[in-house]
Coordinates of C-alpha atoms and ligand atoms in Angstrom, one line a residue:
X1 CA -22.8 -0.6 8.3
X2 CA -20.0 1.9 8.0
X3 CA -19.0 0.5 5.2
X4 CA -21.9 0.8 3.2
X5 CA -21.8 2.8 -0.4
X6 CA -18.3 0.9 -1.0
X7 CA -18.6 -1.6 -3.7
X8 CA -17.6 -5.3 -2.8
X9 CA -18.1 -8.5 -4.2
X10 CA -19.4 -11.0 -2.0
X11 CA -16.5 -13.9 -2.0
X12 CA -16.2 -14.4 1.8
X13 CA -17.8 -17.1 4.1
X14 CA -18.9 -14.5 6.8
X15 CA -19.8 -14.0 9.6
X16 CA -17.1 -16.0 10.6
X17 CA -17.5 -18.2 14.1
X18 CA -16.0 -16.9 17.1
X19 CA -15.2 -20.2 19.2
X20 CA -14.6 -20.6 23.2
X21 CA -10.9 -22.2 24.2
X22 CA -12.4 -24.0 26.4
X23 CA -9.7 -26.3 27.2
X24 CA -6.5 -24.1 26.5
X25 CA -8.4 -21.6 28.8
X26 CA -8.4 -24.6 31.6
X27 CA -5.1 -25.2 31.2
X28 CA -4.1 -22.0 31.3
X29 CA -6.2 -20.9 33.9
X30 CA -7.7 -17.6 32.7
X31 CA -8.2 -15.3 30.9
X32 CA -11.1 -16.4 28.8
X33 CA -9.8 -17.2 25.3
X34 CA -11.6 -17.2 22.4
X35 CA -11.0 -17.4 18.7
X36 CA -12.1 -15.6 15.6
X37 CA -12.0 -18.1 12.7
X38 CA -10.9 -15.8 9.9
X39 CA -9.0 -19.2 8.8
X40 CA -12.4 -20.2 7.4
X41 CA -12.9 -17.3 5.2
X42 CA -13.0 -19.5 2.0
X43 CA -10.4 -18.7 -1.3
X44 CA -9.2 -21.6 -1.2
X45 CA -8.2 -22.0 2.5
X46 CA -9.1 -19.3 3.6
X47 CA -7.4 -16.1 5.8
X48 CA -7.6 -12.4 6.8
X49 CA -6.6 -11.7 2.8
X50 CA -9.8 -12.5 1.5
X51 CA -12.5 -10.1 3.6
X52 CA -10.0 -7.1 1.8
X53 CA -10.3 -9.0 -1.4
X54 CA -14.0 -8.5 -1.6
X55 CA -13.4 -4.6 -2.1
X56 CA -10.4 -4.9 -4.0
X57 CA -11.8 -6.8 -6.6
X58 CA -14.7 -5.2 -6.7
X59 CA -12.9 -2.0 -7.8
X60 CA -10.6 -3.8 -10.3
X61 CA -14.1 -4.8 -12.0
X62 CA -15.2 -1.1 -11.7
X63 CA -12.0 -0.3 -13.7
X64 CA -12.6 -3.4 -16.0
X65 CA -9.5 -4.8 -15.2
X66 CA -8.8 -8.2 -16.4
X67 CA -5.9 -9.4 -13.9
X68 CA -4.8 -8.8 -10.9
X69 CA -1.3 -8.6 -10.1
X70 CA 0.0 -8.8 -6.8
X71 CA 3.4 -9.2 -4.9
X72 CA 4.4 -11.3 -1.7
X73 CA 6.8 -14.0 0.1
X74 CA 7.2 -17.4 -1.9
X75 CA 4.9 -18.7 0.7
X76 CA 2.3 -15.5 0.5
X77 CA -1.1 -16.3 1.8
X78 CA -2.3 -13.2 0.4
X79 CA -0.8 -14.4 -3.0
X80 CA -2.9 -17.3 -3.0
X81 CA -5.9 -15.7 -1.6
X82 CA -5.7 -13.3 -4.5
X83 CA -5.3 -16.0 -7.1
X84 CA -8.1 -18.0 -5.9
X85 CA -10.2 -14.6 -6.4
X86 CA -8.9 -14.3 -10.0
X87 CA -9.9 -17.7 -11.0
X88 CA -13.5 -17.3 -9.3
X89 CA -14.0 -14.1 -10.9
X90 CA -12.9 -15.6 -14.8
X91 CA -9.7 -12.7 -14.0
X92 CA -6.1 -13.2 -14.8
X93 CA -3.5 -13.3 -12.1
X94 CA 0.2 -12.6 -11.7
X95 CA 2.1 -13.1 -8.9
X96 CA 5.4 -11.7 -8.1
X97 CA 7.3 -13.6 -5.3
X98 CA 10.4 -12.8 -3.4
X99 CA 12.9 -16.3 -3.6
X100 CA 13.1 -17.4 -0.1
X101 CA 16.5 -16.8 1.2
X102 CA 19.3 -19.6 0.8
X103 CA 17.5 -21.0 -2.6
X104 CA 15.6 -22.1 -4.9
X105 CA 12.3 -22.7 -3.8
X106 CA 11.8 -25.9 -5.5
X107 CA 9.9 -25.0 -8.9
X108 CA 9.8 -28.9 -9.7
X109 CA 8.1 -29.7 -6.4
X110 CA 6.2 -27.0 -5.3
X111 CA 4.3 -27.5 -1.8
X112 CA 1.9 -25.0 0.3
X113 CA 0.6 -21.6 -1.4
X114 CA 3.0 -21.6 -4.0
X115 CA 1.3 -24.9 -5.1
X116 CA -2.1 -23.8 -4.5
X117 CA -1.0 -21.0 -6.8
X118 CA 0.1 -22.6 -9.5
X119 CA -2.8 -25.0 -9.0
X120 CA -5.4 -21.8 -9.1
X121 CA -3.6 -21.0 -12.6
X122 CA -2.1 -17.8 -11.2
X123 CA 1.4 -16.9 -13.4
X124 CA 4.7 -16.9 -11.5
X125 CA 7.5 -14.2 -11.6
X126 CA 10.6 -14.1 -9.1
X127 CA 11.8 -10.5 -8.4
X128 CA 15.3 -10.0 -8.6
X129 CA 16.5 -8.1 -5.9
X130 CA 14.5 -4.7 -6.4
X131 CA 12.0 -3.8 -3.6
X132 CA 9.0 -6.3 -4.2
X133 CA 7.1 -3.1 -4.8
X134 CA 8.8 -1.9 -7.7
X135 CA 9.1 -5.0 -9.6
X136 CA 4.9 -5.5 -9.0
X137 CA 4.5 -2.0 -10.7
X138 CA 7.6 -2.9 -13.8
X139 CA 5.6 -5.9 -14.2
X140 CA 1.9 -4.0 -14.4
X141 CA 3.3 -1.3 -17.0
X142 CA 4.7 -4.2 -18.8
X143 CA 1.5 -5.7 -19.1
X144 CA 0.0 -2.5 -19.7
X145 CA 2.2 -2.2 -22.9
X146 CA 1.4 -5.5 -24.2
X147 CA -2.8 -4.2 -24.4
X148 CA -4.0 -5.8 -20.9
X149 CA -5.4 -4.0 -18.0
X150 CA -4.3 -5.0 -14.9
X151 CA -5.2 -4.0 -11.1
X152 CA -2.8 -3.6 -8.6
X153 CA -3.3 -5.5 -5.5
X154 CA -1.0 -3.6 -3.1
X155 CA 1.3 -6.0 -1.1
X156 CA -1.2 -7.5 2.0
X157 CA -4.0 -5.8 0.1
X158 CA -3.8 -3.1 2.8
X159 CA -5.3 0.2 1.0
X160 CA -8.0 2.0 2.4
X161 CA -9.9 0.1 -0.2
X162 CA -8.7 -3.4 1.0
X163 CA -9.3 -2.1 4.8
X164 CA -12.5 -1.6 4.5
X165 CA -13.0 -5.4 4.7
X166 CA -11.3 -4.9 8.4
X167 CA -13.4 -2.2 9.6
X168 CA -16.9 -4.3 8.8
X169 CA -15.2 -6.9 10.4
X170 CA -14.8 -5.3 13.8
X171 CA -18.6 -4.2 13.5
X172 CA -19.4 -8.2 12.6
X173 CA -17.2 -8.9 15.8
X174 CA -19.3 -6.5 17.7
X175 CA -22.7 -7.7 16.8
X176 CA -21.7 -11.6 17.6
X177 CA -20.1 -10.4 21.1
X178 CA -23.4 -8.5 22.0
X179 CA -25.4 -10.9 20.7
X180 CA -23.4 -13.4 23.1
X181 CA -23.4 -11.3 26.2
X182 CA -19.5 -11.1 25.9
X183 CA -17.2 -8.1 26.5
X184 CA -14.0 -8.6 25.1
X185 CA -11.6 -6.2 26.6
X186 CA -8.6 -7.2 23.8
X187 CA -8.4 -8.8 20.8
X188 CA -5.1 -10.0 19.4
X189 CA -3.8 -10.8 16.2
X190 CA -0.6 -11.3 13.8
X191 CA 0.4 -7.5 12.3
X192 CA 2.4 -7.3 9.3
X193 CA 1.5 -5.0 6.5
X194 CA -1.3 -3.3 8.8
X195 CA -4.4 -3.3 6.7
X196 CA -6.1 -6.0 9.4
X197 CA -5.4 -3.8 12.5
X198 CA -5.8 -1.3 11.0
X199 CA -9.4 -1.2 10.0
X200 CA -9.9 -3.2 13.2
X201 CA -9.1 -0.5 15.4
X202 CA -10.8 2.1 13.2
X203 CA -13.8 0.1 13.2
X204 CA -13.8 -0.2 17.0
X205 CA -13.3 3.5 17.4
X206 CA -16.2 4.3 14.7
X207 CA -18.6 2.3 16.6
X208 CA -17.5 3.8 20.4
X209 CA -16.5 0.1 20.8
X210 CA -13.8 -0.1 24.3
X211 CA -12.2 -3.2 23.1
X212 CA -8.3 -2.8 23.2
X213 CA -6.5 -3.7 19.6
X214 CA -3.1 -5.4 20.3
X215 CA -0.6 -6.3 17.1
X216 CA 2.0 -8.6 17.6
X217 CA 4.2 -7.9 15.0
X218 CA 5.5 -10.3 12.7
X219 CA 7.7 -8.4 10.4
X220 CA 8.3 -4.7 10.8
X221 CA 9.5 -3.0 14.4
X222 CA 7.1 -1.2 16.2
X223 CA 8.8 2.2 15.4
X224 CA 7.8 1.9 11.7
X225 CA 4.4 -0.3 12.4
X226 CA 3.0 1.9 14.6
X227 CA 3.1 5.3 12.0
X228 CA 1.9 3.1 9.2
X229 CA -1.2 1.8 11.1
X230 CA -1.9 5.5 11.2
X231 CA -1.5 6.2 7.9
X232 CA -3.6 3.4 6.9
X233 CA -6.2 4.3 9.6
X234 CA -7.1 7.8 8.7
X235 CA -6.8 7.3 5.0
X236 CA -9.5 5.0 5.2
X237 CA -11.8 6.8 7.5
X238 CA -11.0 9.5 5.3
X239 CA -12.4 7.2 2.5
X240 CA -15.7 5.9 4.7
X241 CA -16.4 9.9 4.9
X242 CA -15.4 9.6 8.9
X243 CA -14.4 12.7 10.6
X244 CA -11.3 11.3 12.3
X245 CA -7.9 11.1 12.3
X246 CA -5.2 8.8 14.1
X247 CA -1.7 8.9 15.7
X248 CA 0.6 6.3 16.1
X249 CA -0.4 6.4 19.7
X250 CA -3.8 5.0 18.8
X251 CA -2.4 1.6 18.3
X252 CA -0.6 -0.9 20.2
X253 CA 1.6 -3.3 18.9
X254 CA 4.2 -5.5 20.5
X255 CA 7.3 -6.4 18.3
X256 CA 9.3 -8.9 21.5
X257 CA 8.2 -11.9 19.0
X258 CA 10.3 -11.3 15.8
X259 CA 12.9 -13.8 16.6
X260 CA 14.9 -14.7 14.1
X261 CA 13.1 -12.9 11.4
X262 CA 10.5 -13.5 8.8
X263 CA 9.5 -16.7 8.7
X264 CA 12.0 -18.1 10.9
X265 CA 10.6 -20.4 13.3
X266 CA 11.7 -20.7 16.6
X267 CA 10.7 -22.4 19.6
X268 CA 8.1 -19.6 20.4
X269 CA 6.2 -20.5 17.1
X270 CA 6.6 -24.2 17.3
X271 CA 5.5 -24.7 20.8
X272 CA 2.3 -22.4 20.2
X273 CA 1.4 -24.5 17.3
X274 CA 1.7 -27.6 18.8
X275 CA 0.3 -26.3 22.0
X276 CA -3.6 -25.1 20.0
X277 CA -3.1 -28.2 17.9
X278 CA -3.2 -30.6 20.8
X279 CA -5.2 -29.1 23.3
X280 CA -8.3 -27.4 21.0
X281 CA -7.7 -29.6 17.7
X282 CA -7.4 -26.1 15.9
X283 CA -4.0 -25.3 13.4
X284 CA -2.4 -22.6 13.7
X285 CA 0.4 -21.7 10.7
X286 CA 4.0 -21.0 11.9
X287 CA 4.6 -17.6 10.0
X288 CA 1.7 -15.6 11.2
X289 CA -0.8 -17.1 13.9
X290 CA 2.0 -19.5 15.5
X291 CA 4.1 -16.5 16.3
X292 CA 1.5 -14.3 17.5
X293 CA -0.2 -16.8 19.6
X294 CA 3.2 -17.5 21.6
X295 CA 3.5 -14.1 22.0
X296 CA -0.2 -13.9 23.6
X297 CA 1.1 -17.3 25.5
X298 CA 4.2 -15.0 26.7
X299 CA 2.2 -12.1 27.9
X300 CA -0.4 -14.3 29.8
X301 CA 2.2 -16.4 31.8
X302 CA 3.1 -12.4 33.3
X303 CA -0.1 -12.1 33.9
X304 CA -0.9 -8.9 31.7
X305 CA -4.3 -10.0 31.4
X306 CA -6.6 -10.5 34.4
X307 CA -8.5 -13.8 35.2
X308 CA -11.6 -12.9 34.1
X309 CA -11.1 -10.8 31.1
X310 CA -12.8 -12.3 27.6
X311 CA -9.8 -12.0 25.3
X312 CA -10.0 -12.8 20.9
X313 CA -7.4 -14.1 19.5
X314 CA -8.2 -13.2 15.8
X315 CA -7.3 -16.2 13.8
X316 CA -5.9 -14.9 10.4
X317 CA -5.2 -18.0 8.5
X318 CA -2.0 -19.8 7.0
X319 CA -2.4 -23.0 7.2
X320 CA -1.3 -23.8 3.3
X321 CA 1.8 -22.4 4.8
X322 CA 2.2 -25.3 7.9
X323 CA 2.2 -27.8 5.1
X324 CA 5.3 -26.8 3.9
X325 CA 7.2 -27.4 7.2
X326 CA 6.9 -31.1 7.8
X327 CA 8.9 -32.2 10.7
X328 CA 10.1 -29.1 11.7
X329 CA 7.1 -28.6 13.7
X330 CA 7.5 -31.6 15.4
X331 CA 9.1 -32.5 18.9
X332 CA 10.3 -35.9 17.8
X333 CA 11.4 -36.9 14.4
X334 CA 7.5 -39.0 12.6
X335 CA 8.6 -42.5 13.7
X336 CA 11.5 -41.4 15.9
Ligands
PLP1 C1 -1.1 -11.3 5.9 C2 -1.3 -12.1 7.1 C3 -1.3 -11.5 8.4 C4 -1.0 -10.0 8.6 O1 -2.1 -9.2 8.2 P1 -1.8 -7.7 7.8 O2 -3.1 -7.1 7.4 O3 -0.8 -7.8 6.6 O4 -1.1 -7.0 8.9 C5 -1.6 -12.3 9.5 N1 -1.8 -13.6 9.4 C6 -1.8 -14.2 8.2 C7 -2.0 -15.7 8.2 C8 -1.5 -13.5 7.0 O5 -1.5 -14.2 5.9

């Protein structure tokens, strides 16, 4: 493996299945679809977060941390995933969540990952108006000064230690494929702090894998994902002891989906959501996978991918997060 000699805990359910769309494939007529289900990672739902998590926390117990503190949206997957760590691992946890615009977000009635959260025991704290970033740190020294020792989970747990869990996941992809007698030509996901293609598109490169990474992109514009991926990318194959380096030309990453912006859901989202739900009985979430998988819907109706090419969609969780959106989702009004 190339990541072995880099500590992790083993919290993940893996390998994870890859599944055929049989029936959206039909429909569709071609390409081949397929599925990755990182929804079924475990912490406590599951989603890409937690594969990063086993070498994060597995260096905040080298450096005998006792909480973990990270940062994220009021609906963060990766905050919850990160709680749900804490509480397996007997760690404290602190989360520091950005208000969702336009209001409170309900503290009496709390639904989705910020009730999972508070469920897994994790401690709130709503950032003022700062960059999430700083207050995460503010809130670390804070707790530094009162005797704790906390870890810093950066925001997406995208380090070149949390990416490591990306690049063995590309090599688990690779084994399943071959063992399968499957080629797939792309694999597509939901990009948004880069960790998860970034270490999938390292890991393909590592193992002389052709496979083509494409990032729909979820949050920032391609002109500031792209150099980031590369940063991410060669830091962490600088950290696996892998002679390589990358551009931002390594990695390709569509942002036509952003739509109204984070977390916004538009007609793109809905309809993908609605159209996996019904046809292959499998949820998507409408932050992350809903908006990526419309865009993959977009790009297919143009025919960008041949007939017969094998194409992943990897599946990178959120469904605490579809909870939250009741009828919005919906065509017609439950009962209407
Ligand atoms: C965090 C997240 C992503 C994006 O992964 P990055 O590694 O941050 O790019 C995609 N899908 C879901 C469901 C997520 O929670």
């Amino acid at each position: 493996m190339l990541t072995d000699g880099v500590p992790l805990v083993r919290i993940a359910h893996l390998p994870t299945p890859i599944e055929r769309l049989e029936r959206l494939t039909a429909l569709l007529g071609g390409p081949e679809l397929w599925v990755k289900r990182d929804d079924q990672t475990g912490l406590a739902t599951g989603g890409n977060k937690t594969r990063k998590l086993e070498f994060l926390a597995a260096d905040a117990l080298a450096q005998g941390a006792d909480t973990l503190v990270t940062c994220g949206a009021a609906q963060s997957n990766h905050a919850r995933q990160t709680a749900a760590a804490a509480a397996h691992l007997g760690l404290g946890c602190t989360l520091v969540l950005r208000r969702p615009v336009g209001g409170s977000p309900s503290p009496r009635a709390p639904s989705g990952n910020l009730l999972l959260d508070r469920l897994l025991g994790a401690e709130i704290i709503w950032a003022e108006d700062d960059p999430l970033e700083q207050s995460l740190h503010a809130v670390a020294e804070s707790q530094r000064r009162a005797g704790k020792n906390p870890y810093v989970v950066p925001y997406g747990g995208s380090n070149e230690i949390g990416i490591c869990g990306y690049v063995a996941a590309m090599e688990e992809l690779l084994a399943q494929a071959a063992a399968a007698g499957i080629d797939f030509g792309h694999v597509v996901l939901a990009s948004s702090s880069g960790g998860t293609q970034a270490g999938l598109a390292l890991g393909a490169r590592a193992l002389g894998s052709e496979t083509h990474v494409l990032g729909i992109s979820v949050e920032p514009r391609s002109e500031e994902l792209r150099p980031l991926l590369a940063r991410l990318a060669s830091a962490t194959a600088e950290r696996l002891g892998l002679e390589m380096t990358f551009t931002e030309d390594d990695f390709s990453v569509d942002d036509g989906y952003l739509g109204g912006g984070y977390g916004v859901i538009g007609e793109l989202e809905r309809e993908a959501v609605r159209t996996v739900a019904r046809t292959e009985g499998l949820l998507l979430d409408p932050v992350y996978t809903g908006r990526a998988f419309g865009g993959l819907l977009d790009l297919i109706r143009p025919g960008r991918f041949r007939k017969s090419d094998q194409v992943l969609f990897w599946h990178t969780g959120g469904v605490a997060a579809l909870l939250t959106q009741g009828e919005a989702l919906l065509d017609a009004p439950v009962g209407g």
